Amino acid sequence: MSFPLVILLCVGLLQETAGAVHMDKLADNKICGDAECSYVVSMATVLDDFIAPDCRFINLRLGQKVYVYSKLIPEEGAGVFWSGSVYSERYVDQMGIIGYFPATMVNETQKFIENTVKVATTNMDFYCD
């Protein structure tokens, strides 16, 4: 195998693995319905459009329904963010993707779990692919 081909192959492999990024943590703890944060805590309605500033967040449109899976416990001076997934009766780009959004952008309309648990966040909670 020639030397330029080996370099090209290595650069290609590095580019493929460099697509994933660990972003800064938004909080150290979160509130969930269970220890794995796999249950929907509540349902909310979007109050205004929100454009995701980076890959940790999801886009929201006025009137959409959102399943809330966790609520970050904010650090002093930080914003309040929840994680969730857009719900729709018809296919939309963000449906099924879980991401963060400001809690002020939604109105919580229905709580499914009253007895929540506090869970420490990990770097994977803020991992971008």
CSV table of C-alpha atoms in Angstrom, one decimal:
chain,number,residue,atom,x,y,z
A,1,MET,CA,0.0,0.0,0.0
A,2,SER,CA,1.4,3.4,-0.9
A,3,PHE,CA,2.2,6.0,1.7
A,4,PRO,CA,-0.4,8.7,0.5
A,5,LEU,CA,-3.1,6.1,0.5
A,6,VAL,CA,-2.4,5.2,4.1
A,7,ILE,CA,-2.5,8.9,5.2
A,8,LEU,CA,-5.8,9.4,3.3
A,9,LEU,CA,-7.3,6.3,5.0
A,10,CYS,CA,-6.2,7.5,8.5
A,11,VAL,CA,-7.6,11.0,7.9
A,12,GLY,CA,-10.9,9.5,6.8
A,13,LEU,CA,-11.1,7.4,9.9
A,14,LEU,CA,-10.3,10.3,12.2
A,15,GLN,CA,-12.9,12.4,10.5
A,16,GLU,CA,-15.5,9.7,11.0
A,17,THR,CA,-14.8,9.4,14.8
A,18,ALA,CA,-14.5,13.2,15.3
A,19,GLY,CA,-18.2,13.7,14.5
A,20,ALA,CA,-19.3,13.0,18.1
A,21,VAL,CA,-18.8,15.8,20.6
A,22,HIS,CA,-19.0,16.1,24.4
A,23,MET,CA,-20.6,19.4,25.2
A,24,ASP,CA,-20.5,21.3,28.5
A,25,LYS,CA,-22.8,20.1,31.2
A,26,LEU,CA,-25.9,22.2,31.7
A,27,ALA,CA,-26.4,20.9,35.3
A,28,ASP,CA,-25.0,18.4,37.8
A,29,ASN,CA,-28.3,16.8,38.7
A,30,LYS,CA,-31.7,16.2,37.2
A,31,ILE,CA,-35.2,15.1,38.3
A,32,CYS,CA,-36.6,12.0,36.7
A,33,GLY,CA,-39.4,9.5,37.0
A,34,ASP,CA,-37.0,6.7,37.6
A,35,ALA,CA,-33.3,6.1,38.1
A,36,GLU,CA,-32.7,5.6,34.3
A,37,CYS,CA,-34.9,8.6,33.3
A,38,SER,CA,-36.8,6.3,30.9
A,39,TYR,CA,-40.3,7.2,32.0
A,40,VAL,CA,-42.2,10.3,30.8
A,41,VAL,CA,-42.6,12.7,33.8
A,42,SER,CA,-45.1,15.0,32.2
A,43,MET,CA,-46.6,16.4,29.0
A,44,ALA,CA,-46.2,20.1,28.0
A,45,THR,CA,-47.4,22.5,25.3
A,46,VAL,CA,-44.9,24.7,23.5
A,47,LEU,CA,-45.6,28.4,24.1
A,48,ASP,CA,-43.3,29.9,21.5
A,49,ASP,CA,-40.9,28.8,18.8
A,50,PHE,CA,-37.4,27.8,20.0
A,51,ILE,CA,-34.4,27.3,17.7
A,52,ALA,CA,-31.8,24.9,19.1
A,53,PRO,CA,-28.5,26.8,19.7
A,54,ASP,CA,-26.5,23.6,19.5
A,55,CYS,CA,-26.8,19.8,19.2
A,56,ARG,CA,-27.9,19.3,22.9
A,57,PHE,CA,-31.2,21.0,22.2
A,58,ILE,CA,-34.3,20.4,20.1
A,59,ASN,CA,-36.3,22.8,18.0
A,60,LEU,CA,-39.8,23.6,19.2
A,61,ARG,CA,-42.7,25.1,17.4
A,62,LEU,CA,-45.7,27.0,18.9
A,63,GLY,CA,-48.4,24.6,19.9
A,64,GLN,CA,-46.4,21.3,19.7
A,65,LYS,CA,-46.8,18.8,22.5
A,66,VAL,CA,-43.6,17.6,24.3
A,67,TYR,CA,-43.0,14.5,26.4
A,68,VAL,CA,-40.8,15.6,29.3
A,69,TYR,CA,-38.3,12.9,30.5
A,70,SER,CA,-36.2,14.9,32.9
A,71,LYS,CA,-35.8,18.4,34.5
A,72,LEU,CA,-32.3,19.7,35.1
A,73,ILE,CA,-31.7,21.1,38.6
A,74,PRO,CA,-30.1,24.5,37.7
A,75,GLU,CA,-26.9,25.8,39.2
A,76,GLU,CA,-26.9,29.2,40.7
A,77,GLY,CA,-27.4,31.8,37.9
A,78,ALA,CA,-28.0,29.1,35.2
A,79,GLY,CA,-31.2,28.7,33.1
A,80,VAL,CA,-33.8,26.0,33.8
A,81,PHE,CA,-33.7,23.3,31.1
A,82,TRP,CA,-35.8,20.2,30.6
A,83,SER,CA,-35.3,17.3,28.3
A,84,GLY,CA,-38.0,15.8,26.2
A,85,SER,CA,-39.2,14.7,22.8
A,86,VAL,CA,-41.7,16.3,20.5
A,87,TYR,CA,-45.0,14.5,20.1
A,88,SER,CA,-47.0,14.7,17.0
A,89,GLU,CA,-49.8,12.7,15.4
A,90,ARG,CA,-48.0,13.2,12.1
A,91,TYR,CA,-44.3,12.8,11.3
A,92,VAL,CA,-42.1,15.8,12.1
A,93,ASP,CA,-38.3,16.2,11.9
A,94,GLN,CA,-37.8,16.3,15.7
A,95,MET,CA,-40.2,13.5,16.6
A,96,GLY,CA,-38.5,10.8,18.6
A,97,ILE,CA,-35.3,12.9,19.2
A,98,ILE,CA,-34.7,13.7,22.8
A,99,GLY,CA,-33.0,17.0,23.6
A,100,TYR,CA,-33.1,20.0,25.9
A,101,PHE,CA,-35.2,23.1,25.8
A,102,PRO,CA,-35.8,26.0,28.2
A,103,ALA,CA,-38.6,25.2,30.7
A,104,THR,CA,-39.9,28.7,30.1
A,105,MET,CA,-40.8,27.8,26.5
A,106,VAL,CA,-43.4,25.3,27.6
A,107,ASN,CA,-46.5,25.0,29.8
A,108,GLU,CA,-46.7,21.7,31.7
A,109,THR,CA,-50.2,20.4,31.1
A,110,GLN,CA,-50.2,16.9,32.6
A,111,LYS,CA,-48.0,15.2,35.2
A,112,PHE,CA,-47.7,11.5,34.9
A,113,ILE,CA,-45.3,10.8,37.8
A,114,GLU,CA,-45.6,12.6,41.1
A,115,ASN,CA,-42.8,10.7,43.0
A,116,THR,CA,-39.7,11.7,41.2
A,117,VAL,CA,-36.1,10.9,41.9
A,118,LYS,CA,-32.9,13.1,41.8
A,119,VAL,CA,-30.2,11.6,39.6
A,120,ALA,CA,-26.7,12.9,38.9
A,121,THR,CA,-26.1,13.9,35.3
A,122,THR,CA,-23.2,12.3,33.3
A,123,ASN,CA,-21.2,13.5,30.3
A,124,MET,CA,-23.4,11.3,28.2
A,125,ASP,CA,-26.4,13.4,29.0
A,126,PHE,CA,-24.8,16.2,27.0
A,127,TYR,CA,-23.2,14.1,24.2
A,128,CYS,CA,-23.8,15.2,20.7
A,129,ASP,CA,-23.7,12.9,17.7
